[in-house]
CSV table of C-alpha atoms in Angstrom, one decimal:
chain,number,residue,atom,x,y,z
K,1,MET,CA,104.2,-36.5,78.2
K,2,ASN,CA,105.0,-38.5,75.1
K,3,GLU,CA,102.1,-40.8,75.6
K,4,LEU,CA,99.7,-37.9,76.0
K,5,LEU,CA,101.3,-36.4,72.9
K,6,ILE,CA,100.7,-39.5,70.9
K,7,LYS,CA,97.0,-39.5,72.2
K,8,MET,CA,96.5,-35.9,71.1
K,9,GLN,CA,97.9,-36.7,67.5
K,10,GLU,CA,95.4,-39.6,67.3
K,11,LEU,CA,92.6,-37.4,68.3
K,12,ALA,CA,93.7,-34.8,65.8
K,13,THR,CA,93.9,-37.3,63.0
K,14,ARG,CA,90.4,-38.6,63.7
K,15,CYS,CA,89.0,-35.1,63.7
K,16,GLN,CA,90.6,-34.1,60.6
K,17,ALA,CA,89.3,-37.5,58.8
K,18,ILE,CA,85.8,-36.5,59.8
K,19,LEU,CA,86.3,-32.9,58.4
K,20,ASP,CA,87.7,-34.1,55.3
K,21,ALA,CA,84.9,-36.6,54.7
K,22,MET,CA,82.0,-34.3,55.2
K,23,ARG,CA,83.4,-30.8,54.4
K,24,SER,CA,81.0,-28.9,52.0
K,25,PRO,CA,82.0,-26.7,49.1
K,26,ASP,CA,81.0,-23.7,51.0
K,27,VAL,CA,83.7,-24.4,53.6
K,28,GLN,CA,86.3,-25.3,50.9
K,29,GLU,CA,85.7,-21.9,49.4
K,30,GLN,CA,86.1,-19.8,52.5
K,31,ARG,CA,87.6,-17.0,50.6
K,32,SER,CA,84.2,-16.2,49.2
K,33,THR,CA,82.8,-15.9,52.9
K,34,SER,CA,82.7,-12.3,54.1
K,35,HIS,CA,84.3,-11.4,57.6
K,36,LYS,CA,80.8,-10.5,58.7
K,37,THR,CA,79.4,-13.8,57.9
K,38,LYS,CA,82.3,-15.6,59.6
K,39,VAL,CA,81.7,-13.7,62.6
K,40,GLU,CA,78.0,-14.6,62.6
K,41,TYR,CA,78.9,-18.3,62.1
K,42,GLU,CA,81.1,-18.2,65.1
K,43,ARG,CA,78.6,-16.6,67.2
K,44,GLN,CA,75.8,-19.0,66.2
K,45,ALA,CA,78.1,-22.0,66.7
K,46,GLN,CA,79.3,-20.9,70.1
K,47,GLN,CA,75.5,-20.3,71.2
K,48,LEU,CA,74.7,-23.9,70.1
K,49,LEU,CA,77.6,-25.4,71.8
K,50,GLN,CA,76.8,-23.6,75.0
K,51,ARG,CA,73.2,-24.7,74.9
K,52,ALA,CA,74.3,-28.2,74.3
K,53,ARG,CA,75.9,-28.3,77.6
K,54,HIS,CA,72.6,-28.1,79.3
K,55,VAL,CA,70.2,-30.1,77.1
K,56,GLU,CA,69.8,-33.8,77.2
K,57,GLY,CA,70.9,-35.1,73.9
K,58,GLY,CA,73.6,-32.6,73.8
K,59,LEU,CA,74.4,-31.0,70.3
K,60,PHE,CA,72.3,-33.3,68.2
K,61,ALA,CA,69.3,-32.4,70.2
K,62,VAL,CA,69.9,-28.7,70.2
K,63,VAL,CA,70.4,-28.4,66.5
K,64,GLN,CA,67.4,-30.5,65.8
K,65,SER,CA,65.2,-28.2,68.0
K,66,THR,CA,63.7,-26.3,65.1
K,67,ARG,CA,60.7,-26.8,62.6
K,68,CYS,CA,62.4,-24.6,60.0
K,69,VAL,CA,64.5,-26.4,57.3
K,70,THR,CA,66.5,-23.2,56.6
K,71,THR,CA,67.3,-22.7,60.3
K,72,PHE,CA,68.6,-26.3,60.5
K,73,ARG,CA,70.7,-25.8,57.4
K,74,LYS,CA,72.2,-22.6,58.7
K,75,ARG,CA,73.0,-24.4,62.0
K,76,LEU,CA,74.9,-27.0,60.2
K,77,VAL,CA,76.9,-24.7,58.1
K,78,ALA,CA,77.7,-22.5,61.1
K,79,LEU,CA,79.0,-25.4,63.1
K,80,GLU,CA,81.0,-26.8,60.2
K,81,HIS,CA,82.7,-23.5,59.5
K,82,PHE,CA,83.4,-23.0,63.3
K,83,LEU,CA,84.7,-26.4,63.9
K,84,CYS,CA,86.9,-26.3,60.9
K,85,SER,CA,88.5,-23.1,62.3
K,86,GLN,CA,88.9,-24.7,65.5
K,87,GLN,CA,90.6,-27.6,64.1
K,88,GLU,CA,93.2,-25.3,62.4
K,89,GLN,CA,93.8,-23.5,65.7
K,90,LEU,CA,94.2,-26.8,67.7
K,91,THR,CA,96.6,-28.3,65.1
K,92,ARG,CA,98.8,-25.2,65.3
K,93,GLN,CA,99.1,-25.6,69.1
K,94,LEU,CA,99.8,-29.4,68.7
K,95,ASN,CA,102.6,-28.6,66.2
K,96,ALA,CA,104.2,-25.8,68.3
K,97,PRO,CA,107.8,-26.4,69.3
K,98,ALA,CA,106.8,-26.5,72.9
K,99,VAL,CA,103.3,-27.8,73.6
K,100,GLN,CA,101.9,-25.7,76.5
K,101,ALA,CA,99.2,-27.0,78.9
K,102,ALA,CA,99.1,-30.4,77.2
K,103,GLU,CA,96.2,-31.7,79.5
K,104,ILE,CA,93.9,-28.8,78.4
K,105,LEU,CA,94.8,-29.2,74.9
K,106,HIS,CA,94.0,-32.9,75.0
K,107,LEU,CA,90.7,-32.0,76.6
K,108,GLN,CA,90.0,-29.7,73.7
K,109,PHE,CA,90.8,-32.2,71.1
K,110,PHE,CA,88.5,-34.7,72.9
K,111,LEU,CA,85.6,-32.1,72.8
K,112,GLN,CA,86.4,-31.2,69.3
K,113,LEU,CA,86.0,-35.0,68.3
K,114,LYS,CA,82.8,-35.3,70.2
K,115,HIS,CA,81.3,-32.2,68.4
K,116,LEU,CA,82.5,-33.4,65.0
K,117,GLN,CA,80.9,-36.8,65.6
K,118,ALA,CA,77.6,-35.1,66.5
K,119,LEU,CA,77.9,-32.9,63.4
K,120,GLN,CA,78.5,-35.9,61.2
K,121,ARG,CA,75.5,-37.7,62.8
K,122,LEU,CA,73.4,-34.6,62.1
K,123,ARG,CA,74.6,-34.5,58.4
K,124,GLN,CA,73.7,-38.2,58.0
K,125,ALA,CA,70.3,-38.0,59.7
K,126,GLY,CA,69.1,-34.7,58.4
K,127,MET,CA,66.3,-32.9,60.0
K,128,THR,CA,64.2,-35.4,61.9
K,129,GLY,CA,61.6,-33.4,63.5
K,130,GLU,CA,58.3,-32.1,62.1
K,131,ARG,CA,58.8,-29.3,59.4
K,132,ALA,CA,56.8,-26.1,59.5
K,133,LYS,CA,54.9,-25.5,56.2
K,134,ARG,CA,56.7,-22.9,54.4
K,135,ARG,CA,54.5,-19.9,53.8
K,136,SER,CA,55.4,-17.5,50.8
K,137,LYS,CA,55.3,-13.8,51.3
K,138,ARG,CA,53.1,-13.5,48.3
K,139,GLN,CA,50.3,-15.1,50.5
K,140,SER,CA,50.6,-11.9,52.6
K,141,LEU,CA,49.4,-9.9,49.8
K,142,ALA,CA,45.8,-11.4,50.0
K,143,GLY,CA,43.4,-9.0,51.6
K,144,LEU,CA,45.4,-5.9,51.2
K,145,PRO,CA,44.0,-2.8,49.8
K,146,ALA,CA,44.6,-2.1,46.0
K,147,ASN,CA,47.0,0.7,46.8
K,148,TRP,CA,48.6,-0.7,49.9
K,149,ARG,CA,52.1,0.5,49.1
K,150,VAL,CA,51.1,4.1,48.4
K,151,ASP,CA,49.0,4.0,51.6
K,152,LEU,CA,52.0,2.7,53.5
K,153,CYS,CA,54.3,5.3,52.0
K,154,LYS,CA,51.8,8.1,53.0
K,155,ARG,CA,51.8,6.7,56.6
K,156,ALA,CA,55.7,7.0,56.5
K,157,VAL,CA,55.7,10.7,55.5
K,158,GLY,CA,57.9,12.6,57.9
K,159,GLY,CA,59.9,9.4,58.9
K,160,ARG,CA,63.4,8.4,57.8
K,161,TYR,CA,62.4,5.6,55.7
K,162,LEU,CA,59.9,7.3,53.4
K,163,PHE,CA,62.3,7.4,50.3
K,164,SER,CA,63.6,4.0,50.9
K,165,LEU,CA,60.1,2.7,50.8
K,166,ILE,CA,59.3,4.6,47.6
K,167,VAL,CA,62.4,3.0,46.0
K,168,LEU,CA,61.4,-0.4,47.4
K,169,THR,CA,58.0,0.0,45.7
K,170,LEU,CA,59.2,1.1,42.3
K,171,THR,CA,62.0,-1.3,41.9
K,172,GLY,CA,61.1,-4.4,44.0
K,173,CYS,CA,64.7,-4.5,45.2
K,174,ARG,CA,65.9,-6.8,48.1
K,175,PRO,CA,66.5,-5.0,51.3
K,176,SER,CA,70.1,-5.9,51.2
K,177,GLU,CA,70.3,-3.9,47.8
K,178,LEU,CA,69.2,-0.8,49.6
K,179,VAL,CA,72.0,-1.3,52.1
K,180,ASP,CA,74.5,-1.4,49.3
K,181,GLY,CA,72.9,1.8,47.8
K,182,ILE,CA,70.9,2.6,44.8
K,183,ASP,CA,71.6,5.3,42.2
K,184,VAL,CA,68.5,7.3,41.1
K,185,TRP,CA,68.8,10.0,38.3
K,186,ARG,CA,66.8,11.5,35.6
K,187,GLY,CA,68.1,11.6,32.1
K,188,LYS,CA,67.2,11.6,28.4
K,189,ASP,CA,67.2,8.2,26.6
K,190,GLU,CA,69.6,8.3,23.6
K,191,VAL,CA,67.3,6.2,21.3
K,192,THR,CA,63.8,7.6,22.1
K,193,GLY,CA,64.6,11.1,23.3
K,194,LYS,CA,62.2,10.5,26.2
K,195,LEU,CA,63.1,11.9,29.7
K,196,LEU,CA,63.4,8.9,32.1
K,197,ILE,CA,63.8,8.3,35.7
K,198,HIS,CA,66.6,5.4,36.2
K,199,PHE,CA,67.1,3.2,39.3
K,200,ARG,CA,70.3,1.3,39.0
K,201,ILE,CA,70.7,-1.5,41.5
K,202,ARG,CA,73.8,-3.5,42.4
K,203,GLY,CA,72.6,-7.0,42.6
K,204,ALA,CA,72.8,-9.2,45.8
K,205,LYS,CA,73.1,-13.1,45.6
K,206,VAL,CA,75.4,-12.8,42.6
K,207,LYS,CA,77.8,-15.7,41.7
K,208,GLY,CA,79.4,-17.0,38.5
K,209,SER,CA,76.3,-18.3,37.1
K,210,GLN,CA,73.6,-16.7,39.4
K,211,GLY,CA,72.0,-13.4,39.6
K,212,GLN,CA,72.4,-10.0,37.9
K,213,PRO,CA,75.4,-8.0,38.9
K,214,PHE,CA,73.6,-4.7,37.7
K,215,ARG,CA,70.1,-3.9,36.7
K,216,THR,CA,68.5,-0.6,35.6
K,217,ILE,CA,64.7,0.0,36.0
K,218,SER,CA,63.5,3.1,34.2
K,219,TYR,CA,60.2,4.9,34.2
K,220,ASP,CA,58.7,7.6,32.0
K,221,THR,CA,58.8,11.1,33.8
K,222,ASN,CA,55.3,11.5,32.7
K,223,ASP,CA,54.2,8.1,34.5
K,224,PRO,CA,51.2,9.0,36.5
K,225,HIS,CA,52.0,6.7,39.5
K,226,PRO,CA,51.9,8.9,42.6
K,227,LEU,CA,55.3,7.6,43.7
K,228,THR,CA,57.0,8.4,40.4
K,229,VAL,CA,55.7,11.9,40.8
K,230,VAL,CA,57.2,12.1,44.3
K,231,VAL,CA,60.6,11.0,42.9
K,232,ASN,CA,60.4,13.6,40.1
K,233,GLU,CA,59.7,16.3,42.5
K,234,LEU,CA,62.7,15.4,44.8
K,235,LEU,CA,65.0,15.2,41.7
K,236,ASP,CA,63.7,18.8,40.9
K,237,THR,CA,65.1,19.9,44.2
K,238,GLN,CA,68.7,18.7,43.6
K,239,PRO,CA,71.5,20.8,42.0
K,240,GLU,CA,71.8,17.8,39.6
K,241,PRO,CA,68.7,15.4,39.0
K,242,ARG,CA,70.5,12.7,40.9
K,243,VAL,CA,70.4,11.1,44.4
K,244,PHE,CA,71.9,8.0,46.1
K,245,VAL,CA,69.6,6.0,48.4
K,246,GLN,CA,71.2,3.9,51.0
K,247,LEU,CA,70.1,2.2,54.3
K,248,ARG,CA,72.3,1.3,57.3
K,249,SER,CA,70.1,-1.6,58.3
K,250,ALA,CA,67.9,-3.9,56.4
K,251,VAL,CA,66.4,-5.3,59.7
K,252,ASN,CA,65.4,-1.9,60.8
K,253,LEU,CA,63.6,-1.3,57.5
K,254,THR,CA,61.6,-4.4,58.0
K,255,VAL,CA,60.7,-3.5,61.5
K,256,GLU,CA,59.4,-0.2,60.4
K,257,ILE,CA,57.4,-1.8,57.6
K,258,ARG,CA,55.8,-4.2,60.1
K,259,ARG,CA,55.0,-1.3,62.5
K,260,LEU,CA,53.4,0.9,59.7
K,261,ALA,CA,51.3,-2.0,58.3
K,262,ARG,CA,50.1,-3.0,61.9
K,263,SER,CA,49.0,0.6,62.3
K,264,LEU,CA,47.1,0.6,59.0
K,265,TRP,CA,45.7,-2.9,58.9
K,266,PRO,CA,45.6,-4.3,62.4
K,267,LYS,CA,43.4,-7.2,61.4
K,268,HIS,CA,45.7,-8.5,58.5
K,269,LYS,CA,46.8,-11.9,59.6
K,270,GLN,CA,50.0,-12.3,57.6
K,271,PRO,CA,52.9,-10.0,58.4
K,272,ILE,CA,53.9,-7.3,55.9
K,273,THR,CA,57.7,-7.3,55.2
K,274,ALA,CA,60.0,-5.7,52.7
K,275,TYR,CA,59.7,-8.9,50.4
K,276,CYS,CA,56.0,-8.2,50.1
K,277,PHE,CA,56.9,-5.1,48.1
K,278,ARG,CA,59.1,-7.5,45.9
K,279,HIS,CA,56.2,-10.0,45.3
K,280,GLN,CA,54.0,-7.0,44.3
K,281,PHE,CA,56.4,-5.7,42.0
K,282,ALA,CA,56.7,-9.1,40.2
K,283,ALA,CA,52.9,-9.4,40.2
K,284,ASP,CA,52.5,-6.0,38.4
K,285,LEU,CA,55.1,-6.8,35.8
K,286,LYS,CA,53.6,-10.2,35.0
K,287,ALA,CA,50.3,-8.6,34.6
K,288,ASN,CA,51.9,-6.1,32.2
K,289,GLY,CA,52.6,-9.1,30.0
K,290,ASP,CA,56.4,-9.2,30.1
K,291,ASP,CA,57.5,-12.1,32.2
K,292,GLU,CA,61.1,-11.9,31.2
K,293,ALA,CA,61.0,-8.2,32.2
K,294,ALA,CA,59.9,-9.5,35.6
K,295,SER,CA,63.0,-11.8,35.8
K,296,ARG,CA,65.4,-9.0,34.8
K,297,GLY,CA,63.7,-6.5,37.3
K,298,LEU,CA,64.0,-9.0,40.2
K,299,GLY,CA,67.6,-9.5,39.4
K,300,HIS,CA,67.3,-13.1,38.4
K,301,ILE,CA,69.2,-14.9,35.6
K,302,SER,CA,67.0,-17.9,35.2
K,303,ALA,CA,63.2,-17.5,34.3
K,304,GLU,CA,62.4,-20.5,36.5
K,305,THR,CA,63.0,-18.4,39.7
K,306,ARG,CA,60.3,-15.7,39.0
K,307,ARG,CA,57.7,-18.6,39.5
K,308,ALA,CA,58.2,-18.2,43.2
K,309,TYR,CA,57.2,-14.5,43.1
K,310,GLY,CA,53.8,-12.8,42.8
K,311,THR,CA,51.3,-13.8,40.2
K,312,ALA,CA,49.6,-11.6,37.5
K,313,SER,CA,46.4,-12.2,39.4
K,314,GLN,CA,47.8,-10.3,42.4
K,315,ALA,CA,48.7,-7.1,40.3
K,316,SER,CA,47.7,-3.9,41.8
K,317,LYS,CA,44.1,-3.0,40.9
K,318,GLY,CA,45.0,0.6,41.7
K,319,HIS,CA,48.4,2.1,40.7
K,320,ARG,CA,50.0,-0.8,38.8
K,321,LEU,CA,53.7,-0.3,38.2
K,322,ARG,CA,54.6,0.2,34.5
K,323,PRO,CA,58.3,0.5,34.0
K,324,LEU,CA,59.2,1.8,30.5
K,325,GLN,CA,62.3,-0.5,30.3
K,326,ILE,CA,64.4,-2.8,32.4
K,327,ASP,CA,67.9,-3.6,31.5
K,328,ALA,CA,70.1,-6.2,33.0
K,329,LYS,CA,73.8,-7.1,32.5
K,330,ARG,CA,73.1,-10.8,31.8
K,331,PRO,CA,70.6,-12.5,29.6
K,332,VAL,CA,67.7,-14.4,31.2
K,333,LYS,CA,67.8,-18.2,30.7
K,334,PRO,CA,64.3,-19.3,29.4
K,335,ARG,CA,62.1,-21.9,31.2
K,336,ARG,CA,62.5,-25.4,30.2
K,337,CYS,CA,59.3,-26.5,28.5
K,338,GLY,CA,57.9,-29.6,27.0
K,339,PRO,CA,57.0,-33.0,28.7
K,340,CYS,CA,59.1,-34.2,31.6
K,341,THR,CA,61.3,-37.1,30.5
K,342,LYS,CA,63.1,-37.8,33.7
K,343,ARG,CA,62.2,-41.1,35.5
K,344,ARG,CA,61.5,-41.4,39.0
K,345,GLY,CA,64.7,-41.9,40.9
K,346,GLU,CA,67.1,-40.4,38.3
K,347,PRO,CA,69.3,-37.6,39.4
K,348,LYS,CA,68.7,-34.1,38.4
K,349,PRO,CA,70.8,-33.1,35.4
């Protein structure tokens, strides 16, 4: 028994050394990881470990079986979080006053070491397979009708997602921000005296130096855009000109958008998703001549980020969006300009 206990302690030390050597900042700051995310990490990690039992090459081969860089990285993070949690559980059992089922615990530590060694090898090797060419959602806008957003909303009339699609169009918000809920109300601007329709968005992807915690996109009530007119009419039916728009599932919204788009444009090659609305929103704002407003409207804190979204040439040739004002909590950091002075091989600042 003492000999087995010594072996388990040695295995525990080796496992902990590997974890300490490769632990990422994401794992060190587990307090910032939501319970839902942790559950998803555990589900994905257990799925990978189960598949590894039946695949030649084991865990290394299973994790490498993707052409998507994002998927590969998510698998590594999921495994790291899960194995870190497993290590804590096994260590508690080892340090218990009376170690129960020592042989089973020894086997669990042995498998833990095997998995950690595979993860360490994956971290060192990186993604070794062929990488799929990343395709931006803004490419999906090519070939769509000038008023595709309006057409899609018309097709959604009578369905449960109509007003969500209208808000998606007029704000370019992320689907997850619709899940958090968006305030829509009508009120008079204190400075200009104009009557405006406001959309207040609680930002997603917000950290200490990233993203806009809140942003408000406002339209003139006299804006002729047909979807602004619809929002005005809806607010007229309320006891107070205010509504709260919220979704239960961002995934279900995307499924519905794909279904509606296929029914309207069956020959369109690229899939239409919620993020296509976001790219079209950015394209319209860039065409209006205010790039910083595009950054604020998208919920970005850096002007560099908007480069990944729709271009001015993709702006709607029909009903282009023209928000009257866009306010955000944080200032937008300007793009760096001037000639690049960094030499090849130098680290990024």
